[in-house]
Short mmCIF file of C-alpha atoms and ligand atoms in Angstrom, two decimals:
data_model
loop_
_atom_site.label_atom_id
_atom_site.label_comp_id
_atom_site.label_asym_id
_atom_site.label_seq_id
_atom_site.Cartn_x
_atom_site.Cartn_y
_atom_site.Cartn_z
CA UNK A 1046 -14.06 5.60 -11.65
CA UNK A 1047 -12.51 6.79 -8.43
CA UNK A 1048 -14.28 9.64 -6.68
CA UNK A 1049 -11.26 11.91 -7.01
CA UNK A 1050 -11.48 11.59 -10.78
CA UNK A 1051 -15.02 12.79 -11.23
CA UNK A 1052 -15.23 14.64 -14.51
CA UNK A 1053 -15.77 18.29 -15.36
CA UNK A 1054 -18.86 18.86 -13.25
CA UNK A 1055 -16.99 17.87 -10.09
CA UNK A 1056 -13.95 19.96 -10.83
CA UNK A 1057 -15.98 22.98 -11.84
CA UNK A 1058 -17.50 23.09 -8.37
CA UNK A 1059 -14.05 23.97 -7.08
CA UNK A 1060 -13.86 27.19 -9.04
CA UNK A 1061 -14.57 30.32 -7.03
CA UNK A 1062 -13.90 28.46 -3.78
CA UNK A 1063 -10.76 28.12 -1.71
CA UNK A 1064 -7.77 27.37 -3.96
CA UNK A 1065 -6.67 24.74 -1.43
CA UNK A 1066 -7.92 21.37 -2.54
CA UNK A 1067 -8.73 18.68 0.02
CA UNK A 1068 -7.92 15.04 -0.78
CA UNK A 1069 -9.14 12.16 1.36
CA UNK A 1070 -7.40 8.88 0.63
CA UNK A 1071 -8.21 5.34 1.72
CA UNK A 1072 -4.93 3.44 1.10
CA UNK A 1073 -4.77 -0.09 -0.28
CA UNK A 1074 -1.95 -2.22 -1.71
CA UNK A 1075 -4.42 -3.99 -4.01
CA UNK A 1076 -7.02 -2.36 -6.28
CA UNK A 1077 -9.98 -4.35 -7.57
CA UNK A 1078 -11.75 -1.72 -9.73
CA UNK A 1079 -14.97 -2.53 -7.85
CA UNK A 1080 -15.28 -2.84 -4.09
CA UNK A 1081 -17.73 -4.60 -1.81
CA UNK A 1082 -18.41 -1.92 0.82
CA UNK A 1083 -18.04 1.86 0.75
CA UNK A 1084 -15.30 3.09 3.12
CA UNK A 1085 -17.63 5.17 5.23
CA UNK A 1086 -14.99 7.38 6.79
CA UNK A 1087 -14.22 9.02 3.43
CA UNK A 1088 -17.80 10.24 3.09
CA UNK A 1089 -18.08 11.30 6.74
CA UNK A 1090 -14.92 13.42 6.56
CA UNK A 1091 -16.20 14.85 3.28
CA UNK A 1092 -19.24 15.99 5.29
CA UNK A 1093 -16.92 17.44 7.95
CA UNK A 1094 -15.07 19.49 5.31
CA UNK A 1095 -16.39 23.08 5.37
CA UNK A 1096 -18.19 24.13 2.16
CA UNK A 1097 -15.65 26.94 1.65
CA UNK A 1098 -13.15 24.27 0.50
CA UNK A 1099 -15.49 22.88 -2.14
CA UNK A 1100 -16.07 19.15 -2.48
CA UNK A 1101 -13.02 17.14 -1.45
CA UNK A 1102 -11.43 14.67 -3.84
CA UNK A 1103 -12.13 11.17 -2.51
CA UNK A 1104 -9.78 8.35 -3.46
CA UNK A 1105 -10.48 4.77 -2.44
CA UNK A 1106 -7.47 2.72 -3.48
CA UNK A 1107 -9.42 -0.52 -3.27
CA UNK A 1108 -10.90 0.80 -6.55
CA UNK A 1109 -7.91 2.53 -8.17
CA UNK A 1110 -4.54 3.75 -6.95
CA UNK A 1111 -4.05 7.45 -6.22
CA UNK A 1112 -2.62 9.55 -9.04
CA UNK A 1113 0.24 11.65 -7.56
CA UNK A 1114 -0.23 14.29 -10.28
CA UNK A 1115 -3.63 15.12 -8.77
CA UNK A 1116 -1.92 16.45 -5.65
CA UNK A 1117 -0.52 19.99 -5.85
CA UNK A 1118 1.59 22.12 -3.52
CA UNK A 1119 -0.62 23.71 -0.85
CA UNK A 1120 -3.31 20.99 -1.02
CA UNK A 1121 -4.30 19.15 2.16
CA UNK A 1122 -4.23 15.35 2.10
CA UNK A 1123 -6.10 13.35 4.75
CA UNK A 1124 -5.13 9.68 4.98
CA UNK A 1125 -7.07 7.22 7.17
CA UNK A 1126 -5.18 4.12 8.25
CA UNK A 1127 -5.72 0.91 10.13
CA UNK A 1128 -2.87 -1.49 10.83
CA UNK A 1129 -3.29 -3.51 7.63
CA UNK A 1130 -2.94 -0.53 5.29
CA UNK A 1131 -0.57 1.64 7.37
CA UNK A 1132 2.53 0.96 5.26
CA UNK A 1133 0.76 1.92 2.02
CA UNK A 1134 -0.62 5.00 3.83
CA UNK A 1135 2.90 6.07 4.77
CA UNK A 1136 4.06 5.78 1.14
CA UNK A 1137 1.21 8.05 0.07
CA UNK A 1138 1.91 10.48 2.90
CA UNK A 1139 5.57 10.86 1.93
CA UNK A 1140 4.65 11.28 -1.73
CA UNK A 1141 2.08 13.98 -0.89
CA UNK A 1142 4.51 15.83 1.38
CA UNK A 1143 7.20 15.73 -1.32
CA UNK A 1144 4.68 17.34 -3.66
CA UNK A 1145 4.24 20.21 -1.20
CA UNK A 1146 0.91 19.22 0.33
CA UNK A 1147 -0.03 19.28 4.00
CA UNK A 1148 -0.40 15.71 5.21
CA UNK A 1149 -2.80 14.68 7.98
CA UNK A 1150 -3.21 11.12 9.25
CA UNK A 1151 -6.18 9.71 11.14
CA UNK A 1152 -7.82 6.35 11.84
CA UNK A 1153 -7.26 3.72 14.48
CA UNK A 1154 -3.62 3.00 13.65
CA UNK A 1155 -2.60 6.66 13.62
CA UNK A 1156 -4.44 7.09 16.93
CA UNK A 1157 -2.32 4.31 18.45
CA UNK A 1158 0.98 5.24 16.78
CA UNK A 1159 0.95 9.00 16.03
CA UNK A 1160 4.75 9.28 16.14
CA UNK A 1161 5.09 6.62 13.47
CA UNK A 1162 2.87 8.64 11.09
CA UNK A 1163 5.13 11.66 11.66
CA UNK A 1164 8.39 9.75 11.27
CA UNK A 1165 7.47 7.43 8.40
CA UNK A 1166 4.41 8.94 6.73
CA UNK A 1167 5.46 12.57 6.32
CA UNK A 1168 2.61 13.71 8.58
CA UNK A 1169 2.30 17.38 9.49
CA UNK A 1170 -0.52 16.44 11.84
CA UNK A 1171 -2.23 13.39 13.31
CA UNK A 1172 -5.86 13.26 14.45
CA UNK A 1173 -6.41 10.87 17.34
CA UNK A 1174 -9.89 9.45 17.90
CA UNK A 1175 -13.05 10.64 16.13
CA UNK A 1176 -12.40 13.10 13.32
CA UNK A 1177 -15.98 14.35 12.70
CA UNK A 1178 -15.73 17.49 14.86
CA UNK A 1179 -12.03 18.37 14.87
CA UNK A 1180 -11.47 18.06 11.10
CA UNK A 1181 -12.60 21.64 10.31
CA UNK A 1182 -10.04 23.03 12.78
CA UNK A 1183 -7.29 20.86 11.28
CA UNK A 1184 -8.05 22.26 7.82
CA UNK A 1185 -8.15 25.82 9.06
CA UNK A 1186 -4.80 25.42 10.89
CA UNK A 1187 -3.17 23.86 7.81
CA UNK A 1188 -4.40 26.75 5.65
CA UNK A 1189 -2.82 29.21 8.08
CA UNK A 1190 0.39 27.18 8.08
CA UNK A 1191 0.18 26.32 11.77
CA UNK A 1192 -0.88 22.65 11.95
CA UNK A 1193 -0.50 21.07 15.38
CA UNK A 1194 1.42 17.83 15.63
CA UNK A 1195 -1.52 16.11 17.35
CA UNK A 1196 -5.26 16.81 17.45
CA UNK A 1197 -7.30 15.05 20.10
CA UNK A 1198 -10.58 14.15 18.37
CA UNK A 1199 -11.60 12.09 21.42
CA UNK A 1200 -14.82 10.08 21.61
CA UNK A 1201 -17.61 12.36 20.52
CA UNK A 1202 -21.25 11.81 21.48
CA UNK A 1203 -23.55 10.04 19.04
CA UNK A 1204 -25.46 13.30 18.46
CA UNK A 1205 -22.24 14.74 16.97
CA UNK A 1206 -21.62 11.90 14.47
CA UNK A 1207 -21.95 13.41 11.01
CA UNK A 1208 -24.11 11.85 8.27
CA UNK A 1209 -21.99 10.87 5.27
CA UNK A 1210 -21.90 12.85 1.98
CA UNK A 1211 -23.45 10.13 -0.19
CA UNK A 1212 -23.95 12.61 -3.01
CA UNK A 1213 -20.22 12.10 -3.70
CA UNK A 1214 -20.24 8.31 -3.99
CA UNK A 1215 -19.47 6.74 -7.39
CA UNK A 1216 -22.58 4.58 -7.32
CA UNK A 1217 -21.44 1.93 -9.75
CA UNK A 1218 -18.17 1.17 -7.97
CA UNK A 1219 -19.63 -0.42 -4.83
CA UNK A 1220 -21.91 -3.35 -4.10
CA UNK A 1221 -22.86 -2.30 -0.56
CA UNK A 1222 -23.13 1.07 1.15
CA UNK A 1223 -22.33 1.47 4.86
CA UNK A 1224 -24.15 3.34 7.60
CA UNK A 1225 -23.17 3.39 11.26
CA UNK A 1226 -25.85 3.24 13.94
CA UNK A 1227 -23.77 2.63 17.11
CA UNK A 1228 -20.10 2.97 18.10
CA UNK A 1229 -18.47 1.10 21.01
CA UNK A 1230 -18.98 -2.35 22.52
CA UNK A 1231 -19.53 -3.33 26.18
CA UNK A 1232 -17.53 -6.58 25.84
CA UNK A 1233 -13.77 -6.99 26.27
CA UNK A 1234 -12.47 -9.67 23.89
CA UNK A 1235 -8.70 -10.04 24.07
CA UNK A 1236 -8.09 -9.94 20.29
CA UNK A 1237 -10.30 -6.90 19.61
CA UNK A 1238 -9.41 -3.22 19.86
CA UNK A 1239 -12.95 -1.85 19.52
CA UNK A 1240 -13.77 -1.69 23.23
CA UNK A 1241 -10.43 -0.02 24.00
CA UNK A 1242 -10.56 2.56 21.19
CA UNK A 1243 -14.30 3.20 20.64
CA UNK A 1244 -15.08 2.57 24.32
CA UNK A 1245 -17.43 0.20 26.13
CA UNK A 1246 -20.32 2.66 26.38
CA UNK A 1247 -22.50 2.28 23.28
CA UNK A 1248 -22.86 5.61 21.52
CA UNK A 1249 -26.04 5.13 19.57
CA UNK A 1250 -27.34 7.46 16.87
CA UNK A 1251 -30.97 8.58 16.83
CA UNK A 1252 -33.10 6.69 14.34
CA UNK A 1253 -34.02 9.89 12.41
CA UNK A 1254 -30.49 10.56 11.16
CA UNK A 1255 -29.78 6.90 10.42
CA UNK A 1256 -32.98 6.50 8.41
CA UNK A 1257 -32.34 9.72 6.47
CA UNK A 1258 -28.97 8.38 5.31
CA UNK A 1259 -30.45 5.03 4.36
CA UNK A 1260 -33.25 6.63 2.37
CA UNK A 1261 -30.71 8.78 0.56
CA UNK A 1262 -28.76 5.63 -0.37
CA UNK A 1263 -31.89 3.80 -1.55
CA UNK A 1264 -32.81 6.82 -3.67
CA UNK A 1265 -29.40 6.44 -5.37
CA UNK A 1266 -30.00 2.75 -6.10
CA UNK A 1267 -28.15 1.08 -3.21
CA UNK A 1268 -30.36 -1.68 -1.85
CA UNK A 1269 -27.69 -3.58 0.11
CA UNK A 1270 -26.56 -1.64 3.15
CA UNK A 1271 -24.09 -2.70 5.84
CA UNK A 1272 -24.88 -1.36 9.29
CA UNK A 1273 -21.21 -0.85 10.09
CA UNK A 1274 -21.56 -1.14 13.84
CA UNK A 1275 -19.17 -2.49 16.41
CA UNK A 1276 -22.04 -4.45 17.95
CA UNK A 1277 -25.65 -4.00 16.81
CA UNK A 1278 -26.89 -5.64 20.04
CA UNK A 1279 -25.41 -3.47 22.80
CA UNK A 1280 -27.86 -4.50 25.55
CA UNK A 1281 -28.46 -8.18 26.29
CA UNK A 1282 -31.22 -9.78 28.33
CA UNK A 1283 -28.54 -10.75 30.85
CA UNK A 1284 -27.52 -7.09 31.24
CA UNK A 1285 -31.14 -6.20 31.98
CA UNK A 1286 -31.57 -9.07 34.44
CA UNK A 1287 -28.38 -8.20 36.34
CA UNK A 1288 -29.31 -4.50 36.62
CA UNK A 1289 -32.75 -5.52 37.92
CA UNK A 1290 -31.27 -7.99 40.45
CA UNK A 1291 -28.92 -5.29 41.70
CA UNK A 1292 -31.86 -2.87 42.04
CA UNK A 1293 -29.86 -0.41 39.98
CA UNK A 1294 -32.83 1.57 38.65
CA UNK A 1295 -30.73 4.21 36.91
CA UNK A 1296 -28.72 1.61 35.00
CA UNK A 1297 -31.81 -0.44 34.23
CA UNK A 1298 -33.61 2.56 32.73
CA UNK A 1299 -30.52 3.50 30.74
CA UNK A 1300 -30.30 -0.03 29.28
CA UNK A 1301 -34.01 -0.12 28.54
CA UNK A 1302 -33.77 3.20 26.70
CA UNK A 1303 -30.91 1.91 24.52
CA UNK A 1304 -32.85 -1.24 23.76
CA UNK A 1305 -36.04 0.68 22.98
CA UNK A 1306 -34.12 2.88 20.53
CA UNK A 1307 -32.89 -0.27 18.72
CA UNK A 1308 -36.48 -1.43 18.31
CA UNK A 1309 -37.52 2.01 17.14
CA UNK A 1310 -34.84 2.00 14.47
CA UNK A 1311 -35.77 -1.50 13.31
CA UNK A 1312 -39.47 -0.60 13.13
CA UNK A 1313 -38.61 2.29 10.83
CA UNK A 1314 -36.34 0.17 8.66
CA UNK A 1315 -39.24 -2.25 8.27
CA UNK A 1316 -41.18 0.51 6.46
CA UNK A 1317 -38.58 0.84 3.69
CA UNK A 1318 -39.03 -0.84 0.29
CA UNK A 1319 -38.92 -4.57 0.89
CA UNK A 1320 -35.98 -5.11 -1.47
CA UNK A 1321 -33.69 -3.09 0.85
CA UNK A 1322 -31.41 -5.55 2.61
CA UNK A 1323 -29.24 -4.90 5.66
CA UNK A 1324 -26.27 -6.70 7.16
CA UNK A 1325 -24.67 -6.04 10.55
CA UNK A 1326 -22.34 -7.38 13.30
CA UNK A 1327 -23.76 -8.83 16.46
CA UNK A 1328 -22.80 -10.98 19.42
CA UNK A 1329 -24.06 -14.54 19.74
CA UNK A 1330 -26.06 -13.63 22.85
CA UNK A 1331 -28.76 -12.24 20.54
CA UNK A 1332 -29.80 -15.87 19.95
CA UNK A 1333 -31.38 -15.82 23.44
CA UNK A 1334 -33.42 -12.78 22.48
CA UNK A 1335 -35.79 -13.99 19.80
CA UNK A 1336 -37.91 -10.85 20.08
CA UNK A 1337 -34.84 -8.92 18.92
CA UNK A 1338 -34.13 -11.40 16.11
CA UNK A 1339 -37.72 -11.17 14.92
CA UNK A 1340 -37.46 -7.37 14.85
CA UNK A 1341 -34.25 -7.70 12.84
CA UNK A 1342 -35.97 -9.97 10.37
CA UNK A 1343 -38.93 -7.60 10.03
CA UNK A 1344 -36.44 -4.77 9.42
CA UNK A 1345 -34.86 -6.76 6.58
CA UNK A 1346 -31.60 -7.16 8.51
CA UNK A 1347 -31.03 -10.44 6.80
CA UNK A 1348 -27.44 -11.13 7.68
CA UNK A 1349 -25.09 -10.68 10.62
CA UNK A 1350 -21.44 -11.30 11.27
CA UNK A 1351 -21.26 -13.29 14.50
CA UNK A 1352 -17.88 -13.63 16.21
CA UNK A 1353 -17.91 -17.36 17.02
CA UNK A 1354 -14.10 -17.42 17.40
CA UNK A 1355 -13.79 -20.98 18.74
CA UNK A 1356 -15.95 -24.08 18.88
CA UNK A 1357 -14.35 -25.23 22.15
CA UNK A 1358 -14.75 -23.97 25.71
CA UNK A 1359 -10.95 -23.80 26.08
CA UNK A 1360 -10.65 -21.69 22.93
CA UNK A 1361 -13.26 -19.22 24.19
CA UNK A 1362 -11.33 -18.91 27.44
CA UNK A 1363 -8.18 -18.16 25.41
CA UNK A 1364 -9.84 -15.04 23.96
CA UNK A 1365 -11.86 -13.92 27.03
CA UNK A 1366 -15.10 -14.68 25.21
CA UNK A 1367 -16.73 -17.01 27.67
CA UNK A 1368 -20.13 -15.41 27.01
CA UNK A 1369 -20.16 -17.37 23.74
CA UNK A 1370 -21.41 -20.93 23.52
CA UNK A 1371 -19.35 -23.97 22.49
CA UNK A 1372 -20.15 -27.47 21.20
CA UNK A 1373 -23.81 -28.38 20.61
CA UNK A 1374 -25.04 -25.27 22.35
CA UNK A 1375 -23.10 -23.21 19.79
CA UNK A 1376 -24.66 -25.05 16.86
CA UNK A 1377 -28.12 -24.56 18.37
CA UNK A 1378 -27.58 -20.85 18.95
CA UNK A 1379 -26.39 -20.20 15.42
CA UNK A 1380 -29.35 -22.16 14.05
CA UNK A 1381 -31.65 -19.94 16.11
CA UNK A 1382 -30.51 -16.93 14.07
CA UNK A 1383 -31.43 -18.73 10.90
CA UNK A 1384 -34.78 -19.95 12.22
CA UNK A 1385 -35.64 -16.32 12.88
CA UNK A 1386 -34.61 -15.22 9.39
CA UNK A 1387 -31.15 -13.80 10.14
CA UNK A 1388 -28.36 -15.47 8.12
CA UNK A 1389 -24.99 -15.72 9.79
CA UNK A 1390 -21.46 -14.96 8.61
CA UNK A 1391 -19.56 -16.90 11.25
CA UNK A 1392 -16.11 -15.64 12.17
CA UNK A 1393 -13.67 -18.29 13.47
CA UNK A 1394 -10.10 -17.93 14.75
CA UNK A 1395 -7.40 -20.58 14.28
CA UNK A 1396 -4.09 -20.79 16.11
CA UNK A 1397 -5.42 -20.40 19.65
CA UNK A 1398 -3.15 -22.04 22.24
CA UNK A 1399 -5.75 -24.73 22.94
CA UNK A 1400 -6.25 -25.58 19.22
CA UNK A 1401 -5.13 -29.01 18.05
CA UNK A 1402 -5.09 -30.53 14.53
CA UNK A 1403 -8.58 -31.95 15.09
CA UNK A 1404 -9.92 -28.45 15.92
CA UNK A 1405 -9.86 -27.54 12.20
CA UNK A 1406 -12.17 -30.36 11.16
CA UNK A 1407 -14.36 -29.82 14.20
CA UNK A 1408 -14.71 -26.15 13.26
CA UNK A 1409 -15.54 -26.91 9.63
CA UNK A 1410 -18.13 -29.43 10.78
CA UNK A 1411 -19.66 -27.03 13.32
CA UNK A 1412 -19.89 -24.28 10.66
CA UNK A 1413 -21.72 -26.65 8.32
CA UNK A 1414 -24.04 -28.07 11.00
CA UNK A 1415 -24.83 -24.61 12.33
CA UNK A 1416 -26.00 -23.71 8.80
CA UNK A 1417 -24.02 -20.48 8.61
CA UNK A 1418 -24.38 -18.85 5.18
CA UNK A 1419 -20.83 -17.49 5.06
CA UNK A 1420 -17.76 -18.03 7.21
CA UNK A 1421 -14.34 -16.54 7.67
CA UNK A 1422 -11.43 -18.43 9.20
CA UNK A 1423 -8.73 -16.07 10.39
CA UNK A 1424 -5.42 -16.89 12.00
CA UNK A 1425 -4.80 -15.45 15.45
CA UNK A 1426 -2.93 -12.20 14.95
CA UNK A 1427 -2.07 -9.73 17.69
CA UNK A 1428 -3.55 -6.40 16.60
CA UNK A 1429 -2.31 -3.15 18.10
CA UNK A 1430 -4.69 -1.73 20.66
CA UNK A 1431 -5.65 -5.20 21.95
CA UNK A 1432 -4.88 -7.02 25.17
CA UNK A 1433 -3.32 -9.81 23.06
CA UNK A 1434 -0.93 -7.36 21.45
CA UNK A 1435 0.23 -5.93 24.79
CA UNK A 1436 0.90 -9.45 26.04
CA UNK A 1437 2.73 -10.44 22.85
CA UNK A 1438 4.85 -7.29 22.79
CA UNK A 1439 5.85 -7.89 26.41
CA UNK A 1440 6.78 -11.51 25.66
CA UNK A 1441 8.90 -10.44 22.70
CA UNK A 1442 10.90 -7.93 24.74
CA UNK A 1443 13.21 -10.63 26.08
CA UNK A 1444 14.24 -11.92 22.64
CA UNK A 1445 13.34 -9.44 19.88
CA UNK A 1446 12.95 -10.89 16.37
CA UNK A 1447 13.87 -8.53 13.50
CA UNK A 1448 12.80 -9.13 9.88
CA UNK A 1449 14.51 -6.95 7.24
CA UNK A 1450 15.78 -4.92 10.19
CA UNK A 1451 12.27 -4.26 11.52
CA UNK A 1452 11.18 -5.68 14.89
CA UNK A 1453 8.44 -8.24 14.41
CA UNK A 1454 6.32 -6.31 16.92
CA UNK A 1455 6.06 -3.61 14.22
CA UNK A 1456 5.04 -6.23 11.66
CA UNK A 1457 2.94 -3.82 9.54
CA UNK A 1458 6.20 -2.03 8.59
CA UNK A 1459 7.73 -5.22 7.22
CA UNK A 1460 7.38 -5.43 3.40
CA UNK A 1461 4.23 -7.54 2.72
CA UNK A 1462 6.13 -10.32 0.92
CA UNK A 1463 8.35 -10.89 3.97
CA UNK A 1464 5.69 -10.76 6.66
CA UNK A 1465 5.12 -13.96 8.61
CA UNK A 1466 1.60 -15.37 8.52
CA UNK A 1467 1.48 -16.25 12.18
CA UNK A 1468 3.01 -14.48 15.14
CA UNK A 1469 2.27 -16.57 18.20
CA UNK A 1470 4.43 -19.62 18.69
CA UNK A 1471 1.90 -22.41 19.14
CA UNK A 1472 2.49 -25.06 21.84
CA UNK A 1473 2.00 -28.04 19.50
CA UNK A 1474 1.74 -26.94 15.83
CA UNK A 1475 4.10 -25.08 13.53
CA UNK A 1476 2.99 -21.83 11.88
CA UNK A 1477 3.03 -23.52 8.48
CA UNK A 1478 0.81 -26.34 9.71
CA UNK A 1479 -1.72 -23.84 11.06
CA UNK A 1480 -1.62 -21.85 7.81
CA UNK A 1481 -2.11 -24.92 5.63
CA UNK A 1482 -4.94 -26.30 7.73
CA UNK A 1483 -6.63 -22.88 7.75
CA UNK A 1484 -6.32 -22.61 3.96
CA UNK A 1485 -7.78 -26.07 3.59
CA UNK A 1486 -10.85 -25.17 5.69
CA UNK A 1487 -11.41 -22.11 3.44
CA UNK A 1488 -11.01 -24.28 0.32
CA UNK A 1489 -13.56 -26.82 1.48
CA UNK A 1490 -16.10 -24.35 2.83
CA UNK A 1491 -16.00 -22.30 -0.39
CA UNK A 1492 -15.85 -25.15 -2.90
CA UNK A 1493 -18.53 -24.72 -5.56
CA UNK A 1494 -20.31 -27.87 -4.38
CA UNK A 1495 -20.74 -26.59 -0.82
CA UNK A 1496 -21.59 -23.03 -1.84
CA UNK A 1497 -24.33 -24.31 -4.15
CA UNK A 1498 -25.72 -26.52 -1.40
CA UNK A 1499 -25.71 -23.59 1.04
CA UNK A 1500 -27.53 -21.39 -1.46
CA UNK A 1501 -30.49 -23.80 -1.46
CA UNK A 1502 -32.55 -21.56 0.83
CA UNK A 1503 -32.68 -18.81 -1.85
CA UNK A 1504 -35.72 -18.96 -4.14
CA UNK A 1505 -34.84 -16.78 -7.14
CA UNK A 1506 -32.14 -17.96 -9.52
CA UNK A 1507 -30.74 -14.42 -9.84
CA UNK A 1508 -30.34 -14.13 -6.06
CA UNK A 1509 -28.84 -17.62 -5.89
CA UNK A 1510 -26.32 -16.68 -8.52
CA UNK A 1511 -25.47 -13.54 -6.56
CA UNK A 1512 -24.90 -15.70 -3.48
CA UNK A 1513 -22.48 -17.95 -5.37
CA UNK A 1514 -20.60 -15.00 -6.86
CA UNK A 1515 -20.28 -13.12 -3.60
CA UNK A 1516 -19.14 -16.32 -1.84
CA UNK A 1517 -16.38 -16.76 -4.42
CA UNK A 1518 -15.35 -13.12 -4.28
CA UNK A 1519 -15.35 -13.15 -0.50
CA UNK A 1520 -13.14 -16.21 -0.45
CA UNK A 1521 -10.66 -14.78 -2.99
CA UNK A 1522 -10.47 -11.37 -1.34
CA UNK A 1523 -10.05 -12.56 2.20
CA UNK A 1524 -8.54 -16.03 2.09
CA UNK A 1525 -6.03 -15.87 -0.74
CA UNK A 1526 -4.88 -12.31 -0.25
CA UNK A 1527 -4.83 -12.75 3.51
CA UNK A 1528 -3.11 -16.06 4.15
CA UNK A 1529 -1.55 -17.13 0.84
CA UNK A 1530 2.22 -17.35 1.00
CA UNK A 1531 3.20 -16.74 -2.59
CA UNK A 1532 2.71 -13.42 -4.35
CA UNK A 1533 1.65 -15.15 -7.59
CA UNK A 1534 -1.38 -16.58 -5.83
CA UNK A 1535 -2.20 -13.17 -4.35
CA UNK A 1536 -2.08 -11.41 -7.72
CA UNK A 1537 -4.04 -14.23 -9.39
CA UNK A 1538 -6.70 -13.76 -6.75
CA UNK A 1539 -6.79 -10.01 -7.29
CA UNK A 1540 -7.20 -10.52 -11.06
CA UNK A 1541 -9.96 -13.03 -10.48
CA UNK A 1542 -11.83 -10.69 -8.14
CA UNK A 1543 -11.43 -7.80 -10.59
CA UNK A 1544 -12.97 -9.94 -13.32
CA UNK A 1545 -15.90 -11.12 -11.20
CA UNK A 1546 -16.62 -7.98 -9.25
CA UNK A 1547 -18.21 -5.93 -12.03
CA UNK A 1548 -21.01 -8.38 -12.93
CA UNK A 1549 -21.49 -8.97 -9.23
CA UNK A 1550 -21.92 -5.25 -8.61
CA UNK A 1551 -24.72 -5.19 -11.20
CA UNK A 1552 -26.48 -8.02 -9.40
CA UNK A 1553 -26.47 -5.95 -6.22
CA UNK A 1554 -27.72 -2.70 -7.77
CA UNK A 1555 -31.36 -1.64 -7.88
CA UNK A 1556 -33.15 1.01 -9.91
CA UNK A 1557 -32.80 4.38 -8.18
CA UNK A 1558 -35.88 5.61 -6.30
CA UNK A 1559 -35.36 9.38 -6.37
CA UNK A 1560 -38.81 10.09 -4.93
CA UNK A 1561 -38.64 7.67 -2.01
CA UNK A 1562 -40.11 9.26 1.13
CA UNK A 1563 -38.75 8.99 4.66
CA UNK A 1564 -40.54 6.38 6.76
CA UNK A 1565 -42.69 7.96 9.43
CA UNK A 1566 -41.42 8.40 12.97
CA UNK A 1567 -42.38 5.42 15.07
CA UNK A 1568 -45.37 6.21 17.24
CA UNK A 1569 -46.38 2.85 18.67
CA UNK A 1570 -45.23 2.05 22.24
CA UNK A 1571 -41.63 0.93 22.57
CA UNK A 1572 -40.92 -2.56 23.92
CA UNK A 1573 -39.88 -1.14 27.31
CA UNK A 1574 -42.80 -2.90 28.94
CA UNK A 1575 -41.98 -6.13 27.15
CA UNK A 1576 -38.35 -6.01 28.30
CA UNK A 1577 -39.30 -5.31 31.89
CA UNK A 1578 -40.98 -8.70 32.01
CA UNK A 1579 -37.70 -10.25 30.86
CA UNK A 1580 -35.86 -8.70 33.74
S1 SF4 B 2938 -14.98 -8.87 19.26
FE1 SF4 B 2938 -17.05 -8.08 19.06
S2 SF4 B 2938 -17.98 -8.52 21.07
FE2 SF4 B 2938 -15.75 -8.65 21.35
S3 SF4 B 2938 -15.15 -6.57 22.03
FE3 SF4 B 2938 -14.89 -6.67 19.80
S4 SF4 B 2938 -16.80 -5.83 18.99
FE4 SF4 B 2938 -17.18 -6.40 21.11
#
């Protein structure tokens, strides 16, 4: 059931409140009925919606498509978009405006292209940056009929991040919940927009508010929780060493404080019921910091997405990620995660200028030897807001390429069936060759034989089965719908996922623990002293 279609109890809450109804919509071209991870922003903006409006209607189209008849004249519709779902978002925006609603866009894509949301999505207003604080003003202005074209949400401080309204989540529709602990990343990878949009200064939430949200989710019966952070490891041992060598005491203390707060959070997570499992995103440098990995393991942070990107030194140079390791050193670093109880989802990019046909096999081999539990193999795509995109757009100025009358540099506006799969001309391989080789690496890595072999580290049969199912779902959701060329294969994949997702969701659920208490505040000394020895 989609959140916007909660039955009588939900609707009755609206009576006696403002007659303006708020809708928050997460657009998607494909609906699976069940989704892997909760779209956190829906529940955060629900929390930012003043009580006078009643509970907003939340629609996640990865579950079910929005029902236009739910939207009435005078309602306010908030639509959050990233580049991949922008076109679907614009369709919804126009539909809502035609029905007489006020339409407000937000999210990373609207932040980068506010004019587009006005011109193509029927927007009355666009929120740029973080919406947590400014959302109440947007609603008030819309109610008074004076929405501004643009609202600058900016980058708010971590203390202003709002906890999500998990009381509104349709529990049985999601496998994993999502909680954010830190926004921003100090790195500057060329293909990533995080450091340019969320900033390079880590904005880290206090452990109290993070733990409160997690306990609320565990009470509801979520035991798998994604820590939806840009980078869970914002301070490396190298950062500490450099600050110490430069005698920059202020910086050193700042870094130590951030690091100590990470340990504090992990110590509190470690006090939660032992069946609560976390997953996060982290840079490979954490492999040098086994004290940190051990704390992650104790906190039940059992998995982490690690951006490996390339297995060659040349490939890492291509994406400005020279802080990563290549070759044998890479394999050893990824194994270190596993030795310390943190299982890796390795993320690899194909189509880098230095890639050659043999790179595909070398990558598949490295992924297997490094013992990563999951892997994703994406094709190099210039995303708006990245250094790569700026470079690509500049290159394309000289000889623009239109598809269906739309410049290729606005590729998200091209109808999905006509979109190319690769955008960079490669020096030695055709786009089709790169696509086929990428698909083949997915096929091999996620063949039943290899998945079963990878699941060998899991003791219980139920958990092993869950591993196999989630591997298959992951592969269908991200490989076939992402890089398949024919629409029949895409819809077959969607059907397959829909069929598998429900039993899988049940494997991930746990009995609710309504009386679960908050773990105590951490009172033992922080590892500041321990880190000072490292510097
Ligand atoms: S790819 Fe990861 S490490 Fe690089 S800037 Fe983005 S979030 Fe940071």
